[in-house]
Amino acid sequence: VSVQTSLQERAGTHARVVSSDGPSRRQAAVGVVLDNGVLIAFLALFLTLSIASDSFLTKTNLLNVLEANADVGIAAAAMTIVVVAGGLDLSIGAIYAFAGVIAAEVAISSGTVLGIVAGIAAGAALGAFNGLMVTVGRVNSFIATLAVGIVLRSLAGVITGGAPVMPKSGSAFTDLGRDALLGVRCSVWIFVLVALAAGILLARGTFGRRVTAIGSNAAAARMSGVSVSRMRFMTFVLSGLAAGIAGVLVASRSGQGSPDMAMGFELPVIAAVAMGGTSFVGGDGSVWRTVIGVLFIGLVYNGLNLLSIDPAYQPLFLGVIVLVAVAADLGRRSGRTRPGGG
Amino acid sequence: MINTQRLDRPRTDVARESIDRVREHGALVVLVVLFVVFSLATSDFLTIDNLRVLAQGAAIPALIACGVTVGILAGQFDLSVGAIFGVAGVAGAYAFNEAGLPAAIIAGVLAGVVIGAVNGVLVAWVGIRSFLVTLATGFIVLGLGLVVTGGTGSWMVRDYGGFADLAQGTLVTFQYRVWIVLAIFAVAAFILARTRAGRQVYAVGGSEPAARVAGVRTRVIIFSTFLTTGACAGLAGVIGASDTGVAQSSGGTGAEFAAITAVIVGGTSIIGGRGGVWRTLAGVLLLATIANGFTLLYVDPKYNALVQGVIILLAITIEARLRGVVPL
């Protein structure tokens, strides 16, 4: 009862007031803006940049934005599924680096193709480890993935001795990250494929319905026959797999795997998910909105560059975006917020 | 320790007490065992010089972890302490150049308190979860640190000798910072165990709704824990800057993880409500002792990282298994 009371009490501070004869037109308009906030913000920024900078609305620049944010996009698409299931994965940056290192190491010892496969497989395996920590170990996912991330970073350091691992220059290792297909880099195509796959997985079919069910009410889902543990486990495997793909792509693009890659990678990914209005309480979210969130963040960075604003401001903007997005989202889903805290 | 059992965890009192006993003393027991083992393994370990090195290395991580513990006891995570450490060091170095050592300490602590206040408002009143808030503010602070240092990320101290005294001056063989940190631990332990505010921190961490119903001003308590965490990280930043004479705005990168590791290893419940700062001190010393012993025994330092990793994974899994924590 006390939980209920506090929820209502807290909800009261955020709730849009609904009068007895239905919401007014102004309130409805506010609702539309908040529901499509990320799309409106994206379009507004796109328009602003098109006017403010001549070099923005060019094929080269727009493709650059896509390529530069492909890794964030791939990881964020999978992270959306984890978050909808009510979890969080803070180990993706470490998995990314680990997969990049493994890919480079194996590429040196046994050839490029095996290297790439090994890197991606390592990502999935580490995701499975996270899944086991959360389901069998029954550790809170935020804590488990935080700890696994710390451990993986040091493990990657042990494997490499702290230095980047570089396959021979001119070897096929860099092809995946640098080659283009129909004038578009492979990493962009992979971003599109992963986003489509994750979107379909979440929005259509049994898997997505079950993931949404365990995120909105795990107990109810369990009673209606959904294996909550298996679903949770799967979401972390997907997240690890995506982080692995992202890490391998970037290792290939830069020609090296390094244990220090993708420090702080979690924040842009979480920022994109938050921008997309996916609820961090679980049970509600969509991949396409996350993708718009990724593109929005990409445009922010791109705009800062084009307008020659000091790159030092980038983390500042990113942090503010997360806070505003999450706060706006709290306001939007007034009735469902959870009391503050970890 | 007051009883702040969470509603959703039916366990018998006997089981709970035995778990707490392991928690309370686990890190301490391992610490003592390690001391004995390393003392027997190498004659270099149990010397006053080595203990001094050990204590001086552990002081700053311990100070940051002390604040982080107070937050975790109230169920709040502060992932911005690393960034606070860096920017407080810059603030301290700047203030020292302008107005001397006392101003430097005030500036650093103040920087931490202000950032802590922002965190606290966003968590307690706006209602965003603590790890999201502090992940974001950590980035903002890191960016601010770069901006205020003109993009270089570092700030030199003009009179290094005068500033270094804070970190390096000695009193009864140990450096000032060791005594400062011990004093802060003593104060924090006293407040947590003996005062009303301290008990309320445990109550909020045990169950925020229950604490609120019982009349605790939970928002004020949560806000205060963020001030404490910020102040500790801020002071640590100033001491760190005084140690090297150069404040790096990104100098605290990863400090939040080190602090959380120490808290977990020390045996404070990661979901709040149970534990204490003394356990964290034991956790910090345990990790520092492992690193120190490995160095003396010429073990490759990378295995130190691995051993720490195994310890932290074991610690969180054991806690979750014993307590039956419901996954997020």
XYZ file of C-alpha atoms in Angstrom:
670
model
C 0.000 0.000 0.000
C 2.800 2.368 0.884
C 4.396 1.830 -2.517
C 1.119 2.623 -4.204
C 0.680 5.785 -2.186
C 4.158 7.008 -2.966
C 3.715 6.266 -6.639
C 0.528 8.272 -6.768
C 2.043 11.028 -4.711
C 5.027 11.269 -6.994
C 2.903 10.888 -10.079
C 0.853 13.849 -8.914
C 3.800 16.174 -9.299
C 4.281 15.213 -12.924
C 0.790 14.377 -14.108
C -0.753 16.292 -16.906
C -3.991 17.463 -15.399
C -6.917 15.842 -17.126
C -10.188 17.669 -16.632
C -13.415 15.729 -16.356
C -14.521 16.499 -19.922
C -11.263 15.190 -21.419
C -7.958 16.876 -22.105
C -8.053 20.350 -23.611
C -6.705 21.012 -27.077
C -3.570 22.609 -25.663
C -2.879 19.578 -23.510
C -3.460 17.294 -26.474
C -0.979 19.346 -28.462
C 1.562 19.071 -25.657
C 0.996 15.324 -25.696
C 1.662 15.090 -29.429
C 4.863 17.112 -29.068
C 6.091 14.976 -26.177
C 5.163 11.700 -27.880
C 7.032 12.659 -31.032
C 9.615 14.815 -29.311
C 12.600 13.044 -30.786
C 11.284 13.261 -34.350
C 10.410 16.945 -34.015
C 13.769 17.741 -32.407
C 15.549 15.824 -35.162
C 13.696 17.578 -37.980
C 14.200 20.989 -36.373
C 17.922 20.400 -35.964
C 18.174 19.057 -39.512
C 16.479 22.160 -40.884
C 18.597 24.501 -38.741
C 21.838 22.894 -39.836
C 20.763 22.946 -43.495
C 20.305 26.703 -43.225
C 23.284 27.418 -40.978
C 25.933 25.517 -42.903
C 26.504 25.053 -46.632
C 28.445 21.863 -46.149
C 25.732 20.138 -44.105
C 23.212 19.080 -46.741
C 25.638 17.175 -48.944
C 25.728 13.472 -49.681
C 29.276 13.156 -48.338
C 28.484 14.840 -45.049
C 25.251 12.967 -44.413
C 26.938 9.635 -45.178
C 29.747 10.636 -42.838
C 27.234 11.257 -40.060
C 25.738 7.823 -40.634
C 29.113 6.130 -40.702
C 30.448 7.938 -37.661
C 27.419 6.871 -35.637
C 26.977 3.350 -36.995
C 28.561 1.801 -33.906
C 26.350 3.761 -31.512
C 23.326 2.930 -33.656
C 24.015 -0.808 -33.741
C 24.496 -0.990 -29.972
C 21.534 1.309 -29.267
C 19.149 -0.792 -31.364
C 19.917 -3.824 -29.192
C 20.045 -1.770 -25.990
C 16.460 -0.711 -26.685
C 15.387 -4.353 -26.418
C 17.282 -4.765 -23.131
C 15.692 -1.623 -21.702
C 12.193 -2.582 -22.859
C 12.715 -5.893 -21.031
C 13.404 -3.862 -17.886
C 17.184 -4.247 -17.848
C 20.222 -2.148 -18.602
C 23.591 -3.062 -20.091
C 26.507 -0.928 -18.913
C 29.141 -3.346 -20.230
C 28.693 -2.594 -23.938
C 31.715 -0.278 -24.137
C 33.933 -2.948 -22.610
C 32.442 -5.688 -24.817
C 33.002 -3.451 -27.844
C 36.689 -3.029 -26.956
C 37.083 -6.695 -26.051
C 35.536 -7.850 -29.326
C 37.774 -5.461 -31.264
C 40.855 -6.828 -29.518
C 39.839 -10.463 -30.081
C 39.087 -9.769 -33.752
C 42.502 -8.182 -34.274
C 44.332 -10.921 -32.339
C 42.638 -13.781 -34.187
C 43.000 -11.978 -37.506
C 46.755 -11.913 -36.963
C 46.976 -15.566 -35.941
C 44.355 -17.228 -38.158
C 43.222 -14.843 -40.848
C 40.744 -12.035 -41.291
C 37.516 -13.988 -41.667
C 38.091 -16.032 -38.530
C 39.097 -12.870 -36.709
C 35.870 -11.114 -37.528
C 33.792 -14.155 -36.633
C 35.710 -14.589 -33.372
C 35.233 -10.933 -32.401
C 31.491 -11.033 -32.967
C 31.191 -14.423 -31.246
C 33.126 -13.046 -28.269
C 30.553 -10.242 -28.013
C 27.675 -12.718 -27.992
C 29.447 -14.955 -25.475
C 30.093 -12.047 -23.123
C 26.459 -11.016 -23.501
C 25.543 -14.563 -22.517
C 27.768 -14.219 -19.462
C 25.898 -11.040 -18.518
C 22.667 -12.922 -19.051
C 23.803 -15.678 -16.687
C 24.837 -13.146 -14.031
C 21.384 -11.585 -14.233
C 19.289 -14.760 -14.427
C 21.190 -17.534 -12.648
C 23.224 -15.190 -10.453
C 20.112 -13.062 -9.817
C 22.216 -9.904 -9.770
C 20.568 -6.603 -10.670
C 21.469 -6.012 -14.329
C 22.852 -2.538 -13.739
C 25.265 -3.850 -11.093
C 26.122 -7.032 -12.984
C 26.986 -5.301 -16.248
C 28.861 -2.518 -14.462
C 31.030 -5.143 -12.765
C 31.440 -7.245 -15.904
C 32.469 -4.082 -17.748
C 35.165 -3.296 -15.180
C 36.465 -6.859 -15.366
C 36.429 -6.980 -19.172
C 38.431 -3.790 -19.489
C 41.178 -5.212 -17.335
C 40.965 -8.555 -19.121
C 41.403 -6.785 -22.467
C 44.412 -5.042 -20.935
C 45.851 -8.386 -19.879
C 45.405 -9.911 -23.336
C 47.015 -7.012 -25.160
C 49.505 -5.908 -22.534
C 47.790 -2.524 -22.741
C 48.903 -1.745 -26.285
C 46.699 -1.731 -29.392
C 46.721 -4.883 -31.517
C 47.399 -4.128 -35.174
C 47.010 -6.666 -37.973
C 49.503 -6.057 -40.781
C 48.697 -2.918 -42.720
C 47.296 -3.703 -46.139
C 45.756 -6.952 -44.901
C 42.085 -7.665 -45.529
C 41.274 -6.844 -41.894
C 40.379 -3.249 -42.740
C 38.065 -4.173 -45.632
C 34.931 -4.611 -43.550
C 35.192 -1.160 -42.011
C 36.439 0.717 -45.067
C 34.889 -0.907 -48.137
C 31.782 0.499 -49.726
C 28.802 -1.064 -51.463
C 26.766 1.077 -53.885
C 28.686 4.131 -52.692
C 27.827 3.528 -49.049
C 30.234 2.136 -46.458
C 29.562 -1.407 -45.213
C 29.247 -0.179 -41.636
C 26.234 1.924 -42.648
C 24.614 -1.068 -44.331
C 25.215 -3.161 -41.229
C 23.719 -0.405 -39.060
C 20.612 -0.410 -41.262
C 20.355 -4.214 -41.171
C 20.801 -4.451 -37.405
C 18.290 -1.665 -36.791
C 15.745 -3.340 -39.088
C 16.291 -6.731 -37.464
C 16.002 -5.325 -33.938
C 12.972 -3.259 -34.900
C 11.153 -6.237 -36.387
C 12.167 -8.443 -33.462
C 10.741 -5.995 -30.948
C 7.641 -4.778 -32.779
C 6.465 -7.931 -34.557
C 6.130 -11.473 -33.345
C 6.243 -13.400 -30.111
C 9.715 -12.416 -28.976
C 8.940 -8.717 -28.888
C 5.615 -9.257 -27.157
C 7.242 -11.395 -24.485
C 10.082 -8.925 -23.960
C 7.559 -6.118 -23.553
C 5.508 -8.248 -21.195
C 8.397 -9.051 -18.839
C 9.439 -5.411 -18.877
C 6.039 -4.072 -17.935
C 5.156 -6.736 -15.377
C 7.504 -9.668 -14.853
C 5.251 -11.436 -12.367
C 2.229 -11.278 -14.657
C 4.324 -12.431 -17.608
C 5.614 -15.375 -15.589
C 2.099 -16.375 -14.622
C 1.002 -16.280 -18.240
C 3.693 -18.793 -19.067
C 6.537 -16.616 -20.310
C 9.988 -17.813 -19.248
C 11.221 -14.537 -17.793
C 14.772 -15.781 -17.265
C 15.120 -17.053 -20.815
C 13.826 -13.784 -22.251
C 16.151 -11.713 -20.055
C 19.072 -13.929 -20.995
C 18.292 -13.504 -24.698
C 18.159 -9.700 -24.468
C 21.663 -9.608 -23.008
C 22.976 -11.984 -25.672
C 21.553 -9.654 -28.324
C 23.105 -6.632 -26.653
C 26.497 -8.337 -26.412
C 26.234 -9.487 -30.021
C 25.471 -5.952 -31.199
C 28.293 -4.453 -29.127
C 30.596 -7.115 -30.587
C 29.581 -6.226 -34.152
C 30.128 -2.524 -33.411
C 33.539 -3.181 -31.896
C 34.681 -5.379 -34.778
C 33.490 -2.811 -37.333
C 35.392 0.019 -35.694
C 38.486 -2.124 -35.093
C 38.409 -2.921 -38.794
C 37.900 0.724 -39.759
C 40.776 1.925 -37.594
C 42.937 -1.103 -38.390
C 43.484 -1.990 -34.735
C 41.869 -3.381 -31.626
C 42.661 -1.554 -28.422
C 41.591 -2.153 -24.805
C 40.891 1.583 -24.450
C 38.396 1.750 -27.318
C 34.919 3.086 -26.653
C 35.503 4.540 -23.199
C 32.210 6.144 -22.188
C 30.418 4.455 -25.099
C 27.434 3.711 -22.834
C 26.387 7.335 -22.591
C 25.628 8.105 -26.254
C 23.851 4.750 -26.488
C 21.748 5.413 -23.405
C 21.227 8.978 -24.614
C 19.845 7.679 -27.910
C 17.516 5.238 -26.166
C 16.360 7.977 -23.787
C 15.885 10.452 -26.656
C 13.711 7.863 -28.353
C 11.372 7.903 -25.372
C 11.946 4.286 -24.369
C 10.983 3.917 -20.746
C 13.819 3.011 -18.377
C 11.224 1.325 -16.187
C 10.711 -1.205 -18.987
C 7.735 -2.336 -20.995
C 7.602 0.417 -23.566
C 9.859 1.541 -26.368
C 10.664 1.205 -30.018
C 13.798 0.749 -32.066
C 12.928 3.276 -34.770
C 12.659 6.065 -32.208
C 16.041 5.038 -30.816
C 17.477 5.251 -34.339
C 16.101 8.790 -34.650
C 17.756 9.463 -31.278
C 21.078 8.174 -32.641
C 20.745 10.379 -35.712
C 19.845 13.375 -33.533
C 22.992 12.919 -31.445
C 24.977 12.424 -34.655
C 23.628 15.702 -35.985
C 24.523 17.488 -32.749
C 28.131 16.338 -33.059
C 28.183 17.070 -36.782
C 26.693 20.528 -36.245
C 29.246 21.337 -33.541
C 31.987 20.374 -35.981
C 30.555 22.239 -38.962
C 29.985 25.377 -36.925
C 33.571 25.036 -35.577
C 32.495 24.851 -31.962
C 35.147 23.577 -29.559
C 34.900 19.749 -29.341
C 35.286 20.163 -25.587
C 31.591 21.020 -25.543
C 30.545 17.645 -26.993
C 30.272 15.717 -23.700
C 28.475 18.722 -22.213
C 25.800 18.619 -24.897
C 25.450 14.860 -24.631
C 24.947 14.969 -20.867
C 22.339 17.703 -21.136
C 20.510 15.770 -23.873
C 20.231 12.697 -21.623
C 18.938 14.707 -18.677
C 16.392 16.637 -20.728
C 15.225 13.518 -22.564
C 14.797 11.475 -19.398
C 13.115 14.323 -17.520
C 10.743 14.987 -20.418
C 9.960 11.296 -20.560
C 9.193 11.238 -16.831
C 6.731 14.050 -17.399
C 5.156 12.227 -20.313
C 4.494 8.936 -18.588
C 3.534 10.555 -15.328
C 1.577 7.652 -13.891
C 4.269 5.054 -14.290
C 7.392 6.528 -12.781
C 9.234 4.573 -10.163
C 10.449 6.353 -7.041
C 13.957 7.750 -7.515
C 16.974 5.641 -6.834
C 19.299 3.075 -8.381
C 22.828 -1.714 12.994
C 19.148 -0.957 12.768
C 16.833 -3.383 11.082
C 15.687 -2.085 7.717
C 14.595 -5.341 6.127
C 12.992 -4.809 2.760
C 9.406 -5.871 2.368
C 9.999 -8.140 -0.599
C 12.661 -10.316 0.987
C 11.307 -12.892 3.358
C 14.314 -14.385 5.162
C 14.605 -15.702 8.646
C 16.339 -13.549 11.221
C 18.976 -16.211 11.834
C 19.940 -16.402 8.164
C 19.991 -12.654 7.913
C 22.235 -12.283 10.911
C 24.705 -14.841 9.656
C 24.816 -13.146 6.267
C 25.491 -9.850 7.965
C 28.224 -11.391 10.065
C 29.979 -12.647 6.924
C 29.456 -9.255 5.306
C 30.738 -7.370 8.265
C 33.866 -9.389 8.748
C 34.521 -11.061 5.383
C 36.723 -8.331 3.956
C 38.467 -7.886 7.293
C 39.232 -11.605 7.617
C 40.607 -11.790 4.077
C 42.632 -8.638 4.756
C 44.222 -10.161 7.867
C 44.923 -13.446 6.065
C 46.569 -11.567 3.208
C 48.662 -9.568 5.679
C 49.920 -12.788 7.244
C 50.537 -14.472 3.879
C 52.419 -11.524 2.398
C 54.418 -11.039 5.603
C 55.550 -14.646 5.424
C 56.154 -14.554 1.678
C 58.380 -11.498 1.615
C 60.304 -9.629 4.264
C 59.646 -6.360 2.437
C 55.931 -6.360 3.225
C 55.641 -5.743 6.942
C 57.958 -2.761 7.129
C 57.008 0.752 8.155
C 58.136 2.084 4.772
C 55.904 -0.314 2.880
C 52.919 0.305 5.140
C 53.403 4.020 4.547
C 53.385 3.447 0.787
C 50.279 1.297 1.122
C 48.419 3.884 3.209
C 49.331 6.805 1.005
C 48.187 4.963 -2.098
C 44.903 3.955 -0.519
C 44.037 7.377 0.948
C 42.486 9.068 -2.087
C 40.491 6.054 -3.359
C 39.295 5.536 0.219
C 38.074 9.129 0.494
C 36.094 8.881 -2.748
C 34.722 5.495 -1.711
C 33.679 6.881 1.684
C 31.296 9.332 0.009
C 30.089 6.734 -2.490
C 29.281 4.402 0.437
C 27.016 6.991 2.047
C 25.144 7.288 -1.244
C 24.818 3.535 -1.714
C 23.572 3.119 1.873
C 20.704 5.400 0.851
C 20.210 3.415 -2.369
C 21.841 6.002 -4.634
C 24.650 5.541 -7.124
C 26.980 8.384 -7.954
C 28.814 7.709 -11.203
C 29.983 11.319 -11.440
C 32.614 11.121 -8.684
C 35.435 10.551 -11.168
C 34.513 13.711 -13.041
C 34.043 15.636 -9.781
C 37.504 14.510 -8.673
C 39.031 15.982 -11.834
C 37.173 19.271 -11.918
C 37.587 19.831 -8.154
C 41.313 19.381 -8.616
C 41.259 22.060 -11.313
C 39.201 24.370 -9.075
C 41.603 23.726 -6.207
C 44.691 24.401 -8.327
C 43.141 27.618 -9.638
C 42.169 28.827 -6.160
C 45.597 27.920 -4.800
C 47.301 30.069 -7.427
C 44.989 32.951 -6.588
C 44.569 32.719 -2.830
C 46.529 29.906 -1.218
C 45.915 26.540 0.373
C 42.773 27.134 2.482
C 41.051 28.655 -0.550
C 42.100 25.658 -2.622
C 40.501 23.223 -0.195
C 37.317 25.293 0.018
C 37.112 25.645 -3.770
C 37.535 21.922 -4.379
C 35.012 20.864 -1.766
C 32.606 23.561 -2.945
C 32.870 22.355 -6.540
C 32.001 18.855 -5.352
C 29.121 20.091 -3.223
C 27.616 22.161 -6.056
C 27.721 19.226 -8.482
C 26.364 16.983 -5.737
C 23.513 19.438 -5.218
C 22.615 19.313 -8.911
C 22.665 15.502 -8.767
C 20.591 15.537 -5.608
C 17.909 17.835 -6.996
C 17.613 15.828 -10.197
C 17.285 12.542 -8.294
C 15.241 13.610 -5.272
C 12.911 16.200 -6.750
C 12.827 15.636 -10.511
C 12.721 11.883 -9.936
C 15.293 10.601 -12.442
C 17.147 7.504 -11.344
C 20.515 8.178 -9.770
C 22.712 6.247 -12.170
C 21.181 7.975 -15.192
C 21.533 11.401 -13.592
C 25.112 10.927 -12.520
C 26.164 9.232 -15.762
C 24.962 12.360 -17.554
C 26.245 14.943 -15.076
C 29.575 13.122 -15.039
C 29.869 13.784 -18.753
C 28.753 17.377 -18.324
C 31.335 17.961 -15.601
C 34.035 16.302 -17.701
C 33.127 18.674 -20.541
C 33.107 21.650 -18.165
C 36.563 20.651 -16.980
C 37.813 20.747 -20.555
C 36.113 24.073 -21.221
C 37.414 25.865 -18.118
C 40.953 24.662 -18.764
C 40.792 26.057 -22.285
C 40.662 22.633 -23.920
C 43.929 21.423 -22.413
C 42.303 19.539 -19.557
C 45.030 20.462 -17.098
C 45.911 23.264 -14.725
C 49.389 23.855 -13.343
C 50.046 24.894 -9.778
C 52.541 27.750 -9.596
C 54.018 27.094 -6.168
C 54.079 23.300 -6.120
C 56.076 23.135 -2.883
C 53.454 25.016 -0.890
C 50.540 23.083 -2.358
C 52.159 19.659 -2.082
C 52.229 20.013 1.675
C 48.542 19.088 1.820
C 49.184 15.676 0.310
C 52.756 15.036 1.274
C 53.476 16.668 4.630
C 53.873 14.023 7.328
C 52.678 13.614 10.879
C 53.746 10.601 12.954
C 55.342 8.896 9.900
C 52.141 8.959 7.850
C 51.254 11.670 5.371
C 48.640 14.289 6.199
C 46.245 12.846 3.665
C 46.176 9.542 5.518
C 45.169 11.313 8.736
C 42.656 13.531 6.933
C 40.989 10.535 5.347
C 40.939 8.579 8.615
C 39.354 11.561 10.357
C 36.663 11.817 7.687
C 35.939 8.104 7.966
C 35.590 8.480 11.731
C 33.171 11.398 11.356
C 31.137 9.601 8.686
C 30.969 6.430 10.763
C 29.867 8.416 13.805
C 27.140 10.275 11.918
C 25.842 7.104 10.274
C 25.792 5.032 13.450
C 24.938 7.537 16.156
C 22.785 10.295 14.738
C 19.197 10.551 13.607
C 20.260 11.644 10.121
C 22.540 8.615 9.888
C 19.769 6.206 10.809
C 17.508 7.891 8.278
C 20.088 7.241 5.536
C 19.777 3.503 6.301
C 16.005 3.773 6.412
C 15.820 5.405 2.981
C 18.170 2.802 1.531
C 16.180 -0.037 3.088
C 12.898 1.136 1.663
C 12.243 4.654 0.487
C 8.440 4.402 0.555
C 8.489 2.891 4.044
C 10.865 5.564 5.288
C 8.612 8.264 3.878
C 5.545 6.789 5.533
C 7.524 6.673 8.792
C 8.048 10.413 8.559
C 11.554 10.578 7.136
C 12.053 13.477 4.748
C 13.458 11.114 2.155
C 14.164 13.759 -0.460
C 16.256 15.807 1.950
C 18.175 12.692 2.994
C 18.829 11.649 -0.618
C 19.889 15.198 -1.451
C 22.259 15.218 1.526
C 23.926 11.972 0.497
C 24.750 13.492 -2.893
C 26.232 16.542 -1.134
C 28.379 14.197 0.974
C 29.525 12.181 -2.021
C 30.345 15.357 -3.925
C 32.235 16.867 -0.991
C 34.358 13.739 -0.497
C 35.181 13.476 -4.213
C 35.920 17.227 -4.275
C 38.333 17.060 -1.344
C 39.946 13.985 -2.890
C 40.420 15.970 -6.097
C 42.245 18.775 -4.276
C 44.478 16.304 -2.445
C 45.177 14.523 -5.724
C 46.104 17.784 -7.433
C 48.340 18.799 -4.545
C 50.097 15.451 -4.794
C 51.196 15.982 -8.380
C 51.094 19.761 -8.771
C 49.036 19.412 -11.932
C 45.268 19.093 -11.893
C 43.911 16.961 -14.734
C 40.222 17.448 -15.462
C 40.019 13.835 -16.619
C 42.279 12.634 -13.798
C 39.480 10.812 -12.012
C 38.405 8.647 -14.941
C 37.365 5.277 -13.614
C 37.412 6.407 -9.968
C 33.679 5.715 -9.728
C 34.280 2.080 -10.641
C 37.142 1.739 -8.188
C 34.952 3.213 -5.461
C 31.990 0.944 -6.210
C 34.371 -2.029 -6.304
C 35.653 -1.144 -2.833
C 32.120 -0.716 -1.498
C 31.017 -4.088 -2.860
C 34.150 -5.886 -1.689
C 33.801 -4.301 1.736
C 30.374 -5.873 2.079
C 27.973 -2.939 1.960
C 24.717 -4.001 0.364
C 24.676 -2.652 -3.151
C 20.925 -2.083 -3.031
C 21.157 0.084 0.043
C 20.175 -0.049 3.677
C 22.966 -2.236 5.032
C 26.660 -1.732 5.501
C 28.923 1.043 6.655
C 31.946 3.134 5.858
C 34.300 0.956 7.920
C 33.560 -1.960 5.632
C 34.475 0.189 2.674
C 37.755 1.107 4.361
C 38.459 -2.605 4.742
C 37.526 -3.086 1.072
C 39.887 -0.351 -0.116
C 42.722 -1.696 2.051
C 42.067 -5.231 0.838
C 42.371 -4.219 -2.812
C 45.409 -2.016 -2.096
C 47.084 -4.822 -0.149
C 46.624 -7.267 -3.023
C 48.174 -4.770 -5.434
C 51.003 -4.027 -3.018
C 51.758 -7.671 -2.252
C 51.746 -8.610 -5.935
C 54.197 -5.814 -6.676
C 56.550 -6.945 -3.912
C 56.350 -10.539 -5.145
C 57.040 -9.418 -8.735
C 53.721 -10.763 -9.964
C 52.795 -9.258 -13.322
C 50.563 -6.253 -12.496
C 47.960 -7.353 -15.002
C 47.083 -10.311 -12.793
C 46.255 -7.813 -10.093
C 43.508 -6.473 -12.344
C 42.248 -9.998 -12.962
C 42.191 -10.931 -9.288
C 40.285 -7.738 -8.498
C 37.822 -8.596 -11.250
C 37.203 -12.065 -9.887
C 36.771 -10.657 -6.375
C 34.169 -8.103 -7.464
C 32.168 -10.611 -9.536
C 32.230 -13.079 -6.646
C 31.208 -10.402 -4.165
C 28.153 -9.228 -6.110
C 27.047 -12.754 -6.986
C 27.386 -13.974 -3.411
C 25.425 -11.001 -2.148
C 22.673 -11.481 -4.719
C 22.444 -15.228 -4.031
C 22.351 -14.779 -0.276
C 19.873 -11.954 -0.297
C 17.710 -13.017 -3.193
C 17.884 -9.649 -4.878
C 15.186 -9.236 -7.498
C 16.871 -8.420 -10.805
C 16.210 -5.058 -12.383
